[in-house]
CSV table of C-alpha atoms in Angstrom, one decimal:
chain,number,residue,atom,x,y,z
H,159,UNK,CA,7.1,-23.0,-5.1
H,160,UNK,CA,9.2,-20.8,-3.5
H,161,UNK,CA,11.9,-18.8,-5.6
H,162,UNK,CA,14.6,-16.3,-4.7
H,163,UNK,CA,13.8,-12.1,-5.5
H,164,UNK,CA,15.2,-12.4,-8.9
H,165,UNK,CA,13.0,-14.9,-10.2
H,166,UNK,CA,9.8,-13.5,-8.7
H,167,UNK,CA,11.1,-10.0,-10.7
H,168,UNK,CA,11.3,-12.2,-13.8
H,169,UNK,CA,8.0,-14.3,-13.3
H,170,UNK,CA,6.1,-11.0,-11.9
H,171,UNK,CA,7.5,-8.5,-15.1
H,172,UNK,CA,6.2,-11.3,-17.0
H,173,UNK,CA,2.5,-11.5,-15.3
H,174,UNK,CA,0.1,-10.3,-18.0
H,175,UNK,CA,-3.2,-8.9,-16.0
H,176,UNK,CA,-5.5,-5.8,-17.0
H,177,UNK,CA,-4.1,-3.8,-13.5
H,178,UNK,CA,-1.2,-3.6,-12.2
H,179,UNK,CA,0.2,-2.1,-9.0
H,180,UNK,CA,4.1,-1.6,-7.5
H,181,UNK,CA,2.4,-2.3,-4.2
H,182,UNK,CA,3.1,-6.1,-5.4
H,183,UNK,CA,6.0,-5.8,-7.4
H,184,UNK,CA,9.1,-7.2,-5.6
H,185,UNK,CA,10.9,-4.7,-4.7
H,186,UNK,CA,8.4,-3.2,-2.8
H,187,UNK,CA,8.4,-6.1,-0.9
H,188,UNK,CA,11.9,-6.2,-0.7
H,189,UNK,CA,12.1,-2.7,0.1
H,190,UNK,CA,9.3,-2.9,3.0
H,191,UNK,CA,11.1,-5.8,5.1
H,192,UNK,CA,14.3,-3.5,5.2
H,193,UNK,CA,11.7,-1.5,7.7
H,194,UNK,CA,11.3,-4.4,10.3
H,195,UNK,CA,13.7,-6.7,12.4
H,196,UNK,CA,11.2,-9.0,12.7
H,197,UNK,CA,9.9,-9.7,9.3
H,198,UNK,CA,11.2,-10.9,5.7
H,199,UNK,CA,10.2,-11.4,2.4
H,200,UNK,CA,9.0,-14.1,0.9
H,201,UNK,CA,7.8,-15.1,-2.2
H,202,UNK,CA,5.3,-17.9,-3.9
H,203,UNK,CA,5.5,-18.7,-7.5
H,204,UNK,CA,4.8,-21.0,-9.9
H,205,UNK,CA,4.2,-21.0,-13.9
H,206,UNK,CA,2.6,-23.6,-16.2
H,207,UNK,CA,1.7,-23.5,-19.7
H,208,UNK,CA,1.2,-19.5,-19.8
H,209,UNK,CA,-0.9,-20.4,-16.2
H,210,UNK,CA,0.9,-18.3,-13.0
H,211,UNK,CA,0.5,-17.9,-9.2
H,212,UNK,CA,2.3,-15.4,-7.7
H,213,UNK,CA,2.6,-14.2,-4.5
H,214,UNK,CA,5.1,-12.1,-2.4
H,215,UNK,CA,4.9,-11.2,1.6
H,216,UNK,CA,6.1,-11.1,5.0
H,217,UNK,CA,7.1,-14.0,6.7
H,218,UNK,CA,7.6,-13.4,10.7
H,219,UNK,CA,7.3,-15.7,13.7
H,220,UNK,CA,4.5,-15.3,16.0
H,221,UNK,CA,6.2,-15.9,19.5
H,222,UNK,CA,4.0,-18.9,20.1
H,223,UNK,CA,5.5,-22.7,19.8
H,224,UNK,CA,7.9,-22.1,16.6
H,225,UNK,CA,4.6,-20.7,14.4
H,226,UNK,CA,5.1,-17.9,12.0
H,227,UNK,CA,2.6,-16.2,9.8
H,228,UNK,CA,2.0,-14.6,6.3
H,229,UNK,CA,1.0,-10.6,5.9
H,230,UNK,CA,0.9,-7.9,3.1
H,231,UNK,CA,3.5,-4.9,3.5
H,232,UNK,CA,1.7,-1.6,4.5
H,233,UNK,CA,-0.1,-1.2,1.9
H,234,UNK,CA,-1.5,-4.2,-0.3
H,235,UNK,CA,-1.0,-7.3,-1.7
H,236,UNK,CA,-2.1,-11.0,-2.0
H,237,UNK,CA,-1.8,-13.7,-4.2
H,238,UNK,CA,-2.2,-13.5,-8.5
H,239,UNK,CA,-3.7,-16.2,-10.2
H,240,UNK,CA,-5.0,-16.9,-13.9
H,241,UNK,CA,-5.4,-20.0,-15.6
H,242,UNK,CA,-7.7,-22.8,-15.8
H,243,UNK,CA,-9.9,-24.2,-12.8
H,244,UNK,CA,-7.8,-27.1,-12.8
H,245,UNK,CA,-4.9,-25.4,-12.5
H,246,UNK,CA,-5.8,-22.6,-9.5
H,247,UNK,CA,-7.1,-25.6,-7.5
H,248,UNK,CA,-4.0,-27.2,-7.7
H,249,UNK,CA,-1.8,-24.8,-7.0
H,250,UNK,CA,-3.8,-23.1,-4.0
H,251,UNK,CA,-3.9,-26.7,-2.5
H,252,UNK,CA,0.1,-27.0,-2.9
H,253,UNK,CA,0.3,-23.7,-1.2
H,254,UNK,CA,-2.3,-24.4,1.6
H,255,UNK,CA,0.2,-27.3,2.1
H,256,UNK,CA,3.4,-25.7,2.0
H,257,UNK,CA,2.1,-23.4,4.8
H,258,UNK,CA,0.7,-26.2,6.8
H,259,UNK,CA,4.0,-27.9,6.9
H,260,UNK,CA,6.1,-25.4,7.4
H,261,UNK,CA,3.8,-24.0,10.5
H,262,UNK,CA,2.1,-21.1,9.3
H,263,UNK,CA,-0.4,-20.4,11.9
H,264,UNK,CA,-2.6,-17.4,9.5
H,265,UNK,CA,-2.4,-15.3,7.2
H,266,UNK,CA,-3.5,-11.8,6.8
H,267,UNK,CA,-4.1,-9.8,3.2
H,268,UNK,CA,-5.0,-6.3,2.1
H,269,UNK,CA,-6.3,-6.7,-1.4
H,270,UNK,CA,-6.1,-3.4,-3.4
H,271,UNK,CA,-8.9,-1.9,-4.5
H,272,UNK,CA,-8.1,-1.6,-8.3
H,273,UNK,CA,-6.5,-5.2,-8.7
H,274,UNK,CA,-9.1,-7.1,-7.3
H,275,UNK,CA,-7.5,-10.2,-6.4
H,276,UNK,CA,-10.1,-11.0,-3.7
H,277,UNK,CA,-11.9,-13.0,-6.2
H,278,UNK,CA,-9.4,-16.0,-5.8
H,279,UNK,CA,-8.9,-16.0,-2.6
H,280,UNK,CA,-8.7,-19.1,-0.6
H,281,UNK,CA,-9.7,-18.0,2.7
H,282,UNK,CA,-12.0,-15.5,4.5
H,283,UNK,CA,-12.7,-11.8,2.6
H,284,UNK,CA,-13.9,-9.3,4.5
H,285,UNK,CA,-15.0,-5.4,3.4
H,286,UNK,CA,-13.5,-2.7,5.3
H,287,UNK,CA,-14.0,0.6,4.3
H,288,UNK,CA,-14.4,2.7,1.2
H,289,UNK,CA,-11.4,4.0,-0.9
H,290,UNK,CA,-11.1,7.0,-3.6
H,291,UNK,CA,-9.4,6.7,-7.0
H,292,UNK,CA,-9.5,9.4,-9.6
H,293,UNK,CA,-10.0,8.6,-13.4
H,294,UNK,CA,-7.0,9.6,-15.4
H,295,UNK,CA,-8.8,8.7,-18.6
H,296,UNK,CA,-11.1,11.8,-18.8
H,297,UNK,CA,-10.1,15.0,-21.0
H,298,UNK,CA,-10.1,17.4,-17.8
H,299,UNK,CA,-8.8,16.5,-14.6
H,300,UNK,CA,-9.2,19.8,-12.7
H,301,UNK,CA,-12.7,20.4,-13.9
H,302,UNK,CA,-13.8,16.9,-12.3
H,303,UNK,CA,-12.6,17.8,-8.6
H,304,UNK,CA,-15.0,19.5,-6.3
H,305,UNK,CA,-15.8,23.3,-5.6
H,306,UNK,CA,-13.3,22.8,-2.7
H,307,UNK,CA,-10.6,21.3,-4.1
H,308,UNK,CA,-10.3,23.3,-7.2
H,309,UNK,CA,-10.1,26.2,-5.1
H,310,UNK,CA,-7.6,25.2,-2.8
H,311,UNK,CA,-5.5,24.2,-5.9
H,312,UNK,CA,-6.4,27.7,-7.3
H,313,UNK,CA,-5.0,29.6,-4.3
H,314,UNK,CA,-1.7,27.0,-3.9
H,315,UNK,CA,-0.7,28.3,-7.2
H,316,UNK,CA,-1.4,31.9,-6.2
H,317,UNK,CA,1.0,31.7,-3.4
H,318,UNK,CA,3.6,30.9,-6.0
H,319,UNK,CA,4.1,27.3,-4.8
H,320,UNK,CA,6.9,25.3,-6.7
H,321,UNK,CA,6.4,21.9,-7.4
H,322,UNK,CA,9.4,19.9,-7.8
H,323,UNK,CA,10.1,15.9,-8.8
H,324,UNK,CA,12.9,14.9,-7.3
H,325,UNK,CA,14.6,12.1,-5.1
H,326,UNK,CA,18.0,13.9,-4.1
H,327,UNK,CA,19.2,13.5,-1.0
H,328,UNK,CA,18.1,17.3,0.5
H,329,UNK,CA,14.4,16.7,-0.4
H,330,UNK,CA,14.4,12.5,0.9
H,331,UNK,CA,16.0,14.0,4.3
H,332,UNK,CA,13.3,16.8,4.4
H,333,UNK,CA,10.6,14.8,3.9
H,334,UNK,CA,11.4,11.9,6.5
H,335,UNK,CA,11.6,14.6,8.9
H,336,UNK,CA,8.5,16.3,8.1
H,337,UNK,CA,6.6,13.2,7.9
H,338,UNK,CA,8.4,11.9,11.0
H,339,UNK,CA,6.9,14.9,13.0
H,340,UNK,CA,3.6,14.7,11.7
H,341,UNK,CA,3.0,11.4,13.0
H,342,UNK,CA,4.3,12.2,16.3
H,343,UNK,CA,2.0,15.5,16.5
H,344,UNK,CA,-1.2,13.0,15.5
H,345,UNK,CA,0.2,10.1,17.8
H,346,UNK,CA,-0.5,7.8,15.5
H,347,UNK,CA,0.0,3.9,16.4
H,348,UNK,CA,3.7,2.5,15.2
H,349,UNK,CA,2.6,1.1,11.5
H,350,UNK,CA,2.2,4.2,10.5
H,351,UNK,CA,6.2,5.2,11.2
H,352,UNK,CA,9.1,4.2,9.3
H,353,UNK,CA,12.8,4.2,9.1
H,354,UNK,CA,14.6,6.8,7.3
H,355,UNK,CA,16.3,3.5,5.0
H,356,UNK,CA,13.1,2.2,4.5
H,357,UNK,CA,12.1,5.4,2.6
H,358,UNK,CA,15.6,6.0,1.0
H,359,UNK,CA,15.3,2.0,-0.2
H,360,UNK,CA,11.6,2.6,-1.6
H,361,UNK,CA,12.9,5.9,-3.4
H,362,UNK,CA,15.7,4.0,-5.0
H,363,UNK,CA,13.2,2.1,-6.7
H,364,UNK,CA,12.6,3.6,-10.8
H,365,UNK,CA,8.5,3.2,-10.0
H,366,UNK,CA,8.3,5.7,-7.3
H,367,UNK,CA,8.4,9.1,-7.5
H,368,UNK,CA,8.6,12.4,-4.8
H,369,UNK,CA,6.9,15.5,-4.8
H,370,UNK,CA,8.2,18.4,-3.4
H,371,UNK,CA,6.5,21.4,-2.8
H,372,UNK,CA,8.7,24.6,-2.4
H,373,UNK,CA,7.8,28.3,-1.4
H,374,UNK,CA,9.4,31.6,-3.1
H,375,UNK,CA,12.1,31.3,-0.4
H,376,UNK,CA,13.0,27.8,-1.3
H,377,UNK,CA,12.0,26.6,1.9
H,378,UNK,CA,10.1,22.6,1.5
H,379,UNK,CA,6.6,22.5,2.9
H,380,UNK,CA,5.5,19.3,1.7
H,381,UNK,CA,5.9,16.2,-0.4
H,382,UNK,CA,4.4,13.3,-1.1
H,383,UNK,CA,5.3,9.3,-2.2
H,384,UNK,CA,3.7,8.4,-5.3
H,385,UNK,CA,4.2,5.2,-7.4
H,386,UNK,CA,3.6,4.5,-10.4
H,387,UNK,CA,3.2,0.8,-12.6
H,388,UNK,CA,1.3,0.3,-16.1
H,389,UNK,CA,-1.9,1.6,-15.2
H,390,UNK,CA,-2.2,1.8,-11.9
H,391,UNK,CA,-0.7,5.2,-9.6
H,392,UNK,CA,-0.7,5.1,-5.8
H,393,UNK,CA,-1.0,8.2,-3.4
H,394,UNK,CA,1.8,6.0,-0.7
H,395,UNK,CA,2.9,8.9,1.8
H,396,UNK,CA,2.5,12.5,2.6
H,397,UNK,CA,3.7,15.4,4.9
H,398,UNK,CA,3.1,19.2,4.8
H,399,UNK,CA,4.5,21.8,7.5
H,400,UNK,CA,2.2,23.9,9.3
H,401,UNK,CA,2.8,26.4,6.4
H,402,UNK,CA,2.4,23.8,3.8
H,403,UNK,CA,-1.1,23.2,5.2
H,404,UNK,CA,-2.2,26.8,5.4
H,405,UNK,CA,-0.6,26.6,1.7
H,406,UNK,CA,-3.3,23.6,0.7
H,407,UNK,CA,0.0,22.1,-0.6
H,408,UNK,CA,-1.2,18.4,-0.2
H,409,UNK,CA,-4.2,19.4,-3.1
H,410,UNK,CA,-1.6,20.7,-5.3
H,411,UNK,CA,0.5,17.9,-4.9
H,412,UNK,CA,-1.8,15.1,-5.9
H,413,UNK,CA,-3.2,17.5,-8.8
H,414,UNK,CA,0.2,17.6,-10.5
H,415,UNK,CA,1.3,14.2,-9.9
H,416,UNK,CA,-2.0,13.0,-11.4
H,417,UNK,CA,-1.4,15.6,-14.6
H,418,UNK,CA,1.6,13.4,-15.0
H,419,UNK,CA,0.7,10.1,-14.2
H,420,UNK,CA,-1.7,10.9,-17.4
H,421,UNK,CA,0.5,12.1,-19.5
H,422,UNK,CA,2.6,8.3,-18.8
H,423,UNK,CA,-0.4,6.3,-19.5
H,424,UNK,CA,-1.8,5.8,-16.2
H,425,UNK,CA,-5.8,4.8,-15.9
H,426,UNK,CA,-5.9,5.7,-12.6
H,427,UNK,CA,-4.5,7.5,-9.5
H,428,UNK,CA,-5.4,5.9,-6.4
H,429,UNK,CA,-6.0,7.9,-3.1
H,430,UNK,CA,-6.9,5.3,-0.1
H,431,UNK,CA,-9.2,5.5,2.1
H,432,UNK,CA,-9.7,7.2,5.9
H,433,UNK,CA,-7.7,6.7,8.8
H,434,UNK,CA,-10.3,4.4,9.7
H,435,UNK,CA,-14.0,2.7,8.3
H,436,UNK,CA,-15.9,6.2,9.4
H,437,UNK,CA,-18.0,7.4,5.8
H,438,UNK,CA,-17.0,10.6,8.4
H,439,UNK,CA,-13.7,10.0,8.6
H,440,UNK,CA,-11.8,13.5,7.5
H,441,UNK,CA,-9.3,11.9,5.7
H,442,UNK,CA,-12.2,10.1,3.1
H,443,UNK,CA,-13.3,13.4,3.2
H,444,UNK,CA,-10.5,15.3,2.0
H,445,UNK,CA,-9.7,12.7,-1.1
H,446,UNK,CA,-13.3,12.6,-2.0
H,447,UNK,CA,-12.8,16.0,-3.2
H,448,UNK,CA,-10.8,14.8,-5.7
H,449,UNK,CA,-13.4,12.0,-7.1
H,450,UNK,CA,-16.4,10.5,-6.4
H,451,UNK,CA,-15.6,7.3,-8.0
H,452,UNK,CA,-15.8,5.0,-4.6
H,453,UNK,CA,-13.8,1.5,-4.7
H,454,UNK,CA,-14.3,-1.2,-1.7
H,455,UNK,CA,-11.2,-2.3,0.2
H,456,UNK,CA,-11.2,-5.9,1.5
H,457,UNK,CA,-9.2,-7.6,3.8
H,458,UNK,CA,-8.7,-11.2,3.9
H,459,UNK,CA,-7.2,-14.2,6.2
H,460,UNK,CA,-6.3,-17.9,6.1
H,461,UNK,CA,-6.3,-19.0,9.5
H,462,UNK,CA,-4.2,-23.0,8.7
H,463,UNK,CA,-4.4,-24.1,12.9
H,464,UNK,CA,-7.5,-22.9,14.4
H,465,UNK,CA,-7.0,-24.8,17.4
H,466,UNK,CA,-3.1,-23.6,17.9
H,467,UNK,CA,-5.1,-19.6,16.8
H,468,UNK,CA,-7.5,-20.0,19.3
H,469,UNK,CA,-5.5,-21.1,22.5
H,470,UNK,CA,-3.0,-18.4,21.3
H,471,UNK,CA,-5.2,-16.0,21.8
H,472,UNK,CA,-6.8,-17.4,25.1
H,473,UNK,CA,-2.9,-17.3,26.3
H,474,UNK,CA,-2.4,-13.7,24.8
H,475,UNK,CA,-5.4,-12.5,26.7
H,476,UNK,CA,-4.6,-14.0,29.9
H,477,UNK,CA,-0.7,-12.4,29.7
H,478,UNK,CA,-1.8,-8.8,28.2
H,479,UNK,CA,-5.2,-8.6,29.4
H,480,UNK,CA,-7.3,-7.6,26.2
H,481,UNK,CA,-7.8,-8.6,23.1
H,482,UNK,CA,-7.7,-6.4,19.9
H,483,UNK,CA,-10.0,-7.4,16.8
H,484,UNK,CA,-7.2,-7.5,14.6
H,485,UNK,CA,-6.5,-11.2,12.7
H,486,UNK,CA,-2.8,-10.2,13.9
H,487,UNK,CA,-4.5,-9.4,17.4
H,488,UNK,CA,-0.4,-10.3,19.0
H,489,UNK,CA,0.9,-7.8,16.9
C-alpha cells in the first residue's frame, strides 16, 4: 500500500476525478516536508481494475511511546477513492490496519473545499469555516466582483502597476522577504512561516506560478503564489509592502491571475477562507469581494488509540499546563 514518490506521480497523473487540485499532487507533498525537520512524506496507494485509493501526507512522531501520526501539508488533502463499495471497504480497512500496526496514534485532514473528499472519509468530519471561490466559467470576470473591489482594481491600474509572471531568482528572493516581514508585523503563530527552500522547492514545481506586482520605478510591492491543476486554481500565498497595500496590489493580483487561469481552462479560482471561523473575519471579508459563491471547509480525524490519545493528553496537560482544542493539541 505504500509506494515510493514516483509511483504515487504515476498512479496520481493517472486519477481520473471531475476536480483536481496541486494541493494533493505529489510534489506538493514532497515539496511541503522540505519545510519541516520533523515531518516526511508519505504516501498510500493502491489500484484495482480501474478502482484507486490514493493518499499522500505527513508522517511525524508524536513524542509519546514510539507513536507517530498522519496530517495534510498547509493547505489540504486527504485520501481519493472511487470504485465499487466493495472495493472502498476493503481498502479503508487495509489502511485502518496498516496504521494500527505501524502505531499511528490519529490523524488529522483538511479536505478542500472544491474536491470534496469528505464524503469517503473514514473517520470524524467536522465544518470549520466558510471559504470563497470565484467562477472562472462566466463571460465577465470583473463585472462579477463587488463595487469595492472593482474599484480598487480600477485605481491599481491607474497608478501604472506592472504585473509580471515570473519565478526568477530576484522576484522568489523579494517575495520571501516581503512575506517574511509581513508575518512578523501580524505575529502570526509559526504555521504560517516558512523556509526560503520550501518556497524555492514549491516554485520549481511547472503547476505553480508567481505574481509580481511592480511600480513605474521597478521597485516589487507585492506577489502572490498561485497554483494551478486541470480545473482547479489556488490563491497559496501573498505579501504586499506598505506601498503595495496603499496600491490595492493584492486585488489586482488575484484579478489577473484569475484572467489567466481562464484563458488555461480553469473552472475555478479558489481564495480560502479567514484567518479564522469569524463570518467577521477581515480576511473573508476582503475575498468575498471577489465572489459570493461560499464553499464549506471541513476538517477531519481518525483517532486509531483512543486510550494511548486520551492519557497523552492528560500527560501533555499536566507537563504544559493547558490544553489547546486542536486534534494535534501537542503540536
Amino acid at each position: 500500500m505504500i509506494v515510493d514518490f514516483e509511483k504515487a506521480v504515476d498512479i496520481y497523473n493517472r486519477i481520473d476525478i471531475n476536480e483536481k487540485t496541486f494541493y494533493y499532487d505529489p510534489s506538493y507533498i514532497e515539496a511541503s516536508s522540505l519545510d519541516s525537520e520533523n515531518l516526511k512524506s508519505i504516501f498510500f496507494a493502491k489500484e484495482e481494475n480501474g478502482q484507486f485509493f490514493y493518499h499522500a501526507a505527513l508522517i511525524g512522531e508524536v513524542g509519546f511511546e514510539g507513536y507517530r501520526d498522519l496530517q495534510t501539508p498547509y493547505g489540504y488533502g486527504g485520501p481519493l477513492i472511487s470504485g465499487s463499495t466493495n472495493f472502498k471497504e476493503t481498502v479503508i480497512q487495509e489502511y485502518i490496519t496498516w496504521c494500527n500496526k505501524n502505531r499511528i496514534l490519529v490523524e488529522f485532514i483538511r479536505f478542500h473545499p472544491l474536491v470534496k473528499n469528505d464524503q469517503h472519509y473514514y473517520g470524524e468530519v467536522l465544518t470549520n469555516r466558510d471559504t470563497v471561490a470565484i467562477n472562472l466559467e462566466i463571460e465577465d470576470i470583473f463585472r462579477s466582483f463587488s463595487t469595492r473591489v472593482k474599484t480598487a482594481i480600477r485605481a491599481a491600474k491607474k497608478s501604472s502597476v506592472q504585473i509580471i509572471s515570473s519565478k526568477e531568482s530576484q522576484y522568489v528572493d523579494k517575495f520571501y522577504e516581503i512575506y517574511t516581514e509581513l508575518m512578523n508585523e501580524k505575529q502570526t503563530s509559526d504555521e504560517y512561516f516558512f523556509s526560503k527552500n520550501y518556497i524555492k522547492d514549491l516554485l520549481d514545481c511547472d503547476n505553480v506560478y508567481l505574481f509580481n506586482a511592480l511600480t513605474e520605478n521597478n521597485e516589487i510591492v507585492g506577489s502572490s503564489i498561485f497554483m494551478l491543476c486541470d480545473g482547479i486554481a489556488d490563491y497559496h500565498l501573498s505579501a504586499t509592502t506598505n506601498l503595495g497595500r496603499m496600491l490595492n496590489i493584492s486585488h489586482i493580483l488575484i484579478y489577473k491571475f484569475a484572467e489567466y487561469a481562464k484563458e488555461q481552462g480553469a473552472k475555478k479560482l479558489y481564495l480560502g477562507g479567514g484567518t479564522d471561523n469569524s463570518s467577521a473575519n477581515s480576511l473573508l471579508f476582503f475575498k468575498k469581494g471577489f465572489s459570493k459563491k461560499m464553499y464549506p471547509f471541513l476538517i477531519g480525524y481518525k483517532i486509531f488509540n483512543q486510550i494511548k490519545y486520551d492519557e497523552y493528553k492528560k500527560i501533555h496537560l499536566t507537563e504544559i499546563g493547558y490544553l489547546t482544542n486542536r486534534i494535534l493539541f501537542y503540536r
